[in-house]
Amino acid sequence: MKDTTSTEDEDEEQKLLESLGLLHLINEPSEQQSISGGGGEDTRCNGDGETSLTWNNNKILLGIGGTLFLLPHLAIILSLPPVLQRRGAPYLPTFGNKLDIMFDLIRKHVSSSSSSSMSTPSLLKFVDLGSGDGRVVFRAAREGIFHKSVGYEINPALHMWAKLRQMVTPKYWSSTQFYLGDLWKIRLHNFDVVAVYGLYPIMERLGKKLQQELKPGSIVVSNVFEIPNWKAVSSSASASSHGKGVYLYQVPECYSKSVTNKTKDI
């Protein structure tokens, strides 16, 4: 399954580059080199028109290269203000191995759950809080157990990239949605599965928000960081060292007495 998923990701990236007109240009240098290798005097003999065209193509390639180089840095820079304000996390992509573990835990829990909300997987709604470039949302859509997979991201550069990928991949049009927004302003009562990759400073506050808004039977999957005072239903830490730090919680069984009492006092 991992090889198939990786191939699908590569195919989607190829389609995205092709739709933006980048795939041909990226492959073009090797073609030009093979042509010039056969006769170095061709450019001089073909006149100013072809020389100008070659120079324009080089400028386009330089512009594309600069954009591809700056985009990740821009995404990181734009993710810093929420971190400094303790309202979010920096851009921390979830890689293939962790995705496999996360969705393996989710799938096993959904299939074995006695909760009425989990009894009809085709009606389940998935949300990724801080969806970044969209990879977790797209993976959720490919799992085939969710009616809708949604991502919320406060970073406009990352949100734009996720939307572009969705736009050029028709199979995601009906199954995914992306919104530019602050996770603290989102109402979560309609979601059955919540994924989060936060930092420790925000996890306690996030836990309080989740407890106030999630309906019974919902599950939360946290990557790397535990939610303070919550009890995980299952964790990959004991199963594999490669998956250490993926925690699955079920509402309301995950709440400890101390958290429940604090919530009542608010």
Short mmCIF file of C-alpha atoms in Angstrom, two decimals:
data_model
loop_
_atom_site.label_atom_id
_atom_site.label_comp_id
_atom_site.label_asym_id
_atom_site.label_seq_id
_atom_site.Cartn_x
_atom_site.Cartn_y
_atom_site.Cartn_z
CA MET A 1 0.00 0.00 0.00
CA LYS A 2 2.89 2.36 0.75
CA ASP A 3 4.30 1.98 -2.79
CA THR A 4 0.91 2.69 -4.34
CA THR A 5 0.45 5.78 -2.18
CA SER A 6 3.91 7.10 -3.09
CA THR A 7 3.23 6.53 -6.79
CA GLU A 8 -0.09 8.38 -6.55
CA ASP A 9 1.63 11.33 -4.85
CA GLU A 10 4.30 11.47 -7.57
CA ASP A 11 1.67 11.28 -10.32
CA GLU A 12 -0.30 14.13 -8.72
CA GLU A 13 2.82 16.30 -8.45
CA GLN A 14 3.62 15.60 -12.12
CA LYS A 15 0.07 16.62 -13.10
CA LEU A 16 0.32 19.78 -11.03
CA LEU A 17 3.62 20.79 -12.66
CA GLU A 18 2.18 20.00 -16.09
CA SER A 19 -0.97 22.07 -15.46
CA LEU A 20 1.17 25.06 -14.43
CA GLY A 21 3.30 24.69 -17.54
CA LEU A 22 6.37 23.75 -15.52
CA LEU A 23 6.87 20.09 -16.40
CA HIS A 24 7.87 20.79 -20.01
CA LEU A 25 10.21 23.59 -18.99
CA ILE A 26 11.87 21.52 -16.29
CA ASN A 27 12.55 18.72 -18.79
CA GLU A 28 13.62 21.16 -21.52
CA PRO A 29 17.29 21.76 -20.51
CA SER A 30 18.29 18.17 -21.18
CA GLU A 31 16.69 18.36 -24.63
CA GLN A 32 18.52 21.58 -25.40
CA GLN A 33 21.82 20.09 -24.25
CA SER A 34 21.41 17.10 -26.53
CA ILE A 35 20.74 19.43 -29.48
CA SER A 36 23.67 21.75 -28.74
CA GLY A 37 25.92 18.75 -28.13
CA GLY A 38 25.56 17.73 -31.77
CA GLY A 39 26.85 21.08 -33.06
CA GLY A 40 27.90 24.05 -30.97
CA GLU A 41 27.58 26.47 -33.91
CA ASP A 42 23.82 25.96 -34.47
CA THR A 43 22.79 28.86 -32.23
CA ARG A 44 25.01 31.31 -34.10
CA CYS A 45 23.84 30.09 -37.49
CA ASN A 46 20.10 30.26 -36.77
CA GLY A 47 20.01 34.04 -36.30
CA ASP A 48 18.87 36.43 -33.59
CA GLY A 49 15.33 35.04 -33.37
CA GLU A 50 16.31 31.65 -31.99
CA THR A 51 18.97 33.16 -29.72
CA SER A 52 16.34 35.49 -28.25
CA LEU A 53 13.93 32.57 -27.76
CA THR A 54 16.61 30.56 -25.96
CA TRP A 55 17.39 33.52 -23.69
CA ASN A 56 13.68 34.00 -22.89
CA ASN A 57 13.36 30.33 -22.01
CA ASN A 58 16.37 30.61 -19.72
CA LYS A 59 14.80 33.58 -17.96
CA ILE A 60 11.59 31.62 -17.48
CA LEU A 61 13.53 28.70 -16.03
CA LEU A 62 15.39 31.03 -13.68
CA GLY A 63 12.09 32.54 -12.55
CA ILE A 64 10.57 29.11 -11.96
CA GLY A 65 13.65 27.95 -10.08
CA GLY A 66 13.58 31.05 -7.90
CA THR A 67 9.88 30.59 -7.15
CA LEU A 68 10.30 26.92 -6.25
CA PHE A 69 13.25 27.85 -4.03
CA LEU A 70 11.47 30.73 -2.26
CA LEU A 71 8.05 29.09 -1.76
CA PRO A 72 9.10 26.73 1.08
CA HIS A 73 10.98 29.57 2.78
CA LEU A 74 7.96 31.86 2.42
CA ALA A 75 5.73 29.19 3.94
CA ILE A 76 8.08 28.85 6.92
CA ILE A 77 8.34 32.61 7.42
CA LEU A 78 4.55 33.07 7.31
CA SER A 79 4.11 30.30 9.88
CA LEU A 80 6.24 32.09 12.49
CA PRO A 81 3.74 34.74 13.76
CA PRO A 82 1.21 32.16 15.09
CA VAL A 83 4.09 30.30 16.78
CA LEU A 84 5.37 33.45 18.50
CA GLN A 85 1.81 34.25 19.63
CA ARG A 86 1.37 30.65 20.87
CA ARG A 87 -1.62 30.23 18.56
CA GLY A 88 -0.22 27.60 16.23
CA ALA A 89 2.74 25.56 15.00
CA PRO A 90 5.37 26.12 12.30
CA TYR A 91 5.17 24.26 9.02
CA LEU A 92 5.86 20.66 10.05
CA PRO A 93 4.91 18.27 7.23
CA THR A 94 3.76 14.76 8.13
CA PHE A 95 5.76 12.27 6.08
CA GLY A 96 4.66 8.97 4.56
CA ASN A 97 5.64 6.69 7.42
CA LYS A 98 3.72 8.73 9.99
CA LEU A 99 0.73 9.01 7.64
CA ASP A 100 0.62 5.22 7.30
CA ILE A 101 0.67 4.83 11.09
CA MET A 102 -1.92 7.56 11.70
CA PHE A 103 -4.45 6.13 9.28
CA ASP A 104 -3.77 2.56 10.35
CA LEU A 105 -4.77 3.57 13.90
CA ILE A 106 -7.83 5.44 12.62
CA ARG A 107 -8.98 2.60 10.39
CA LYS A 108 -8.61 -0.01 13.13
CA HIS A 109 -10.48 2.16 15.61
CA VAL A 110 -13.33 2.92 13.19
CA SER A 111 -13.75 -0.76 12.28
CA SER A 112 -13.84 -1.88 15.92
CA SER A 113 -15.76 1.04 17.42
CA SER A 114 -19.20 0.46 18.95
CA SER A 115 -20.00 4.18 18.78
CA SER A 116 -23.10 5.00 16.74
CA SER A 117 -21.29 7.91 15.09
CA MET A 118 -18.66 5.49 13.75
CA SER A 119 -21.12 2.84 12.60
CA THR A 120 -21.48 4.41 9.14
CA PRO A 121 -17.97 5.24 7.88
CA SER A 122 -19.29 6.67 4.60
CA LEU A 123 -20.82 9.56 6.59
CA LEU A 124 -17.74 10.41 8.66
CA LYS A 125 -16.15 13.86 8.42
CA PHE A 126 -12.40 14.33 8.82
CA VAL A 127 -10.63 17.60 9.65
CA ASP A 128 -6.93 18.48 9.80
CA LEU A 129 -6.20 21.50 12.01
CA GLY A 130 -3.24 23.19 10.38
CA SER A 131 -3.46 21.33 7.07
CA GLY A 132 -0.30 22.83 5.55
CA ASP A 133 0.19 21.69 1.95
CA GLY A 134 -2.84 19.39 2.18
CA ARG A 135 -1.09 16.04 2.25
CA VAL A 136 -2.98 14.70 5.30
CA VAL A 137 -6.35 15.76 3.87
CA PHE A 138 -5.59 14.17 0.50
CA ARG A 139 -4.50 10.97 2.22
CA ALA A 140 -7.73 10.93 4.24
CA ALA A 141 -9.70 11.27 1.00
CA ARG A 142 -7.83 8.32 -0.53
CA GLU A 143 -8.57 6.13 2.49
CA GLY A 144 -12.20 5.87 1.35
CA ILE A 145 -13.71 5.92 4.85
CA PHE A 146 -14.73 9.58 4.99
CA HIS A 147 -17.60 11.38 3.35
CA LYS A 148 -15.66 14.65 3.46
CA SER A 149 -12.06 15.55 4.34
CA VAL A 150 -11.45 19.17 5.35
CA GLY A 151 -8.33 21.21 6.05
CA TYR A 152 -7.92 24.55 7.86
CA GLU A 153 -4.68 26.48 7.41
CA ILE A 154 -3.73 29.99 8.53
CA ASN A 155 -0.66 30.24 6.26
CA PRO A 156 -1.76 31.70 2.87
CA ALA A 157 1.22 30.25 0.94
CA LEU A 158 0.51 26.71 2.12
CA HIS A 159 -3.24 27.14 1.64
CA MET A 160 -2.67 28.27 -1.95
CA TRP A 161 -0.47 25.24 -2.69
CA ALA A 162 -3.11 22.84 -1.31
CA LYS A 163 -5.82 24.53 -3.37
CA LEU A 164 -3.71 24.27 -6.53
CA ARG A 165 -3.16 20.59 -5.98
CA GLN A 166 -6.88 20.08 -5.39
CA MET A 167 -7.75 22.12 -8.48
CA VAL A 168 -5.73 19.96 -10.87
CA THR A 169 -6.85 16.63 -9.38
CA PRO A 170 -10.55 16.00 -10.20
CA LYS A 171 -10.85 13.02 -7.87
CA TYR A 172 -10.44 15.41 -4.91
CA TRP A 173 -13.05 17.97 -6.00
CA SER A 174 -16.01 16.42 -4.18
CA SER A 175 -14.18 14.72 -1.32
CA THR A 176 -11.95 17.54 -0.01
CA GLN A 177 -12.33 21.15 1.09
CA PHE A 178 -9.70 23.69 2.17
CA TYR A 179 -10.24 26.87 4.14
CA LEU A 180 -7.91 29.72 5.05
CA GLY A 181 -8.62 30.30 8.71
CA ASP A 182 -7.58 30.32 12.36
CA LEU A 183 -8.12 26.97 14.11
CA TRP A 184 -9.23 28.77 17.28
CA LYS A 185 -12.22 30.25 15.44
CA ILE A 186 -13.42 26.96 13.95
CA ARG A 187 -16.43 25.10 15.36
CA LEU A 188 -15.61 21.39 15.51
CA HIS A 189 -18.93 19.84 16.60
CA ASN A 190 -19.67 18.43 13.10
CA PHE A 191 -16.43 16.47 12.75
CA ASP A 192 -15.90 12.82 13.68
CA VAL A 193 -12.11 12.58 13.28
CA VAL A 194 -9.70 15.42 14.10
CA ALA A 195 -6.01 15.35 13.18
CA VAL A 196 -3.53 17.77 14.70
CA TYR A 197 0.24 18.31 14.60
CA GLY A 198 0.73 21.04 17.19
CA LEU A 199 3.47 22.11 19.57
CA TYR A 200 3.48 21.55 23.31
CA PRO A 201 2.68 25.21 24.28
CA ILE A 202 -0.73 25.06 22.57
CA MET A 203 -1.78 21.49 23.35
CA GLU A 204 -3.43 22.12 26.72
CA ARG A 205 -5.50 24.99 25.37
CA LEU A 206 -6.37 22.94 22.29
CA GLY A 207 -7.48 20.06 24.50
CA LYS A 208 -9.95 22.35 26.29
CA LYS A 209 -11.36 23.53 22.96
CA LEU A 210 -11.74 19.96 21.71
CA GLN A 211 -13.46 18.87 24.91
CA GLN A 212 -15.96 21.70 24.69
CA GLU A 213 -16.83 21.19 21.04
CA LEU A 214 -16.46 17.53 20.01
CA LYS A 215 -19.43 15.21 20.19
CA PRO A 216 -19.28 11.84 22.00
CA GLY A 217 -17.68 9.15 19.89
CA SER A 218 -15.36 11.51 18.03
CA ILE A 219 -11.67 10.69 17.87
CA VAL A 220 -8.57 12.88 17.90
CA VAL A 221 -5.22 11.86 16.39
CA SER A 222 -2.22 13.87 17.59
CA ASN A 223 1.15 13.60 15.91
CA VAL A 224 4.26 13.74 18.17
CA PHE A 225 2.77 15.75 21.04
CA GLU A 226 0.33 14.34 23.61
CA ILE A 227 -2.65 16.33 24.84
CA PRO A 228 -1.96 17.07 28.54
CA ASN A 229 -4.21 15.20 31.01
CA TRP A 230 -5.83 13.15 28.24
CA LYS A 231 -5.63 9.37 28.12
CA ALA A 232 -4.89 7.82 24.72
CA VAL A 233 -7.07 4.91 23.63
CA SER A 234 -4.22 3.64 21.48
CA SER A 235 -0.71 4.72 20.58
CA SER A 236 1.87 3.57 18.07
CA ALA A 237 4.67 4.09 20.60
CA SER A 238 4.44 0.55 21.90
CA ALA A 239 4.09 -0.99 18.46
CA SER A 240 7.02 0.54 16.60
CA SER A 241 9.82 2.95 17.38
CA HIS A 242 9.28 4.51 13.94
CA GLY A 243 5.74 5.48 14.91
CA LYS A 244 6.49 6.83 18.36
CA GLY A 245 4.44 9.91 19.00
CA VAL A 246 1.13 9.13 17.26
CA TYR A 247 -1.70 9.20 19.81
CA LEU A 248 -5.37 8.40 19.30
CA TYR A 249 -8.01 9.66 21.74
CA GLN A 250 -11.73 8.90 21.89
CA VAL A 251 -14.28 11.34 23.28
CA PRO A 252 -15.31 11.28 26.13
CA GLU A 253 -13.26 8.32 27.42
CA CYS A 254 -10.02 10.26 26.94
CA TYR A 255 -10.85 12.89 29.57
CA SER A 256 -9.25 12.51 32.97
CA LYS A 257 -11.10 13.54 36.13
CA SER A 258 -8.88 16.58 36.58
CA VAL A 259 -9.73 17.88 33.10
CA THR A 260 -13.44 17.23 33.63
CA ASN A 261 -13.45 19.15 36.88
CA LYS A 262 -11.57 22.08 35.34
CA THR A 263 -14.09 22.23 32.50
CA LYS A 264 -17.00 22.29 34.94
CA ASP A 265 -15.42 25.18 36.81
CA ILE A 266 -15.11 27.35 33.67
#
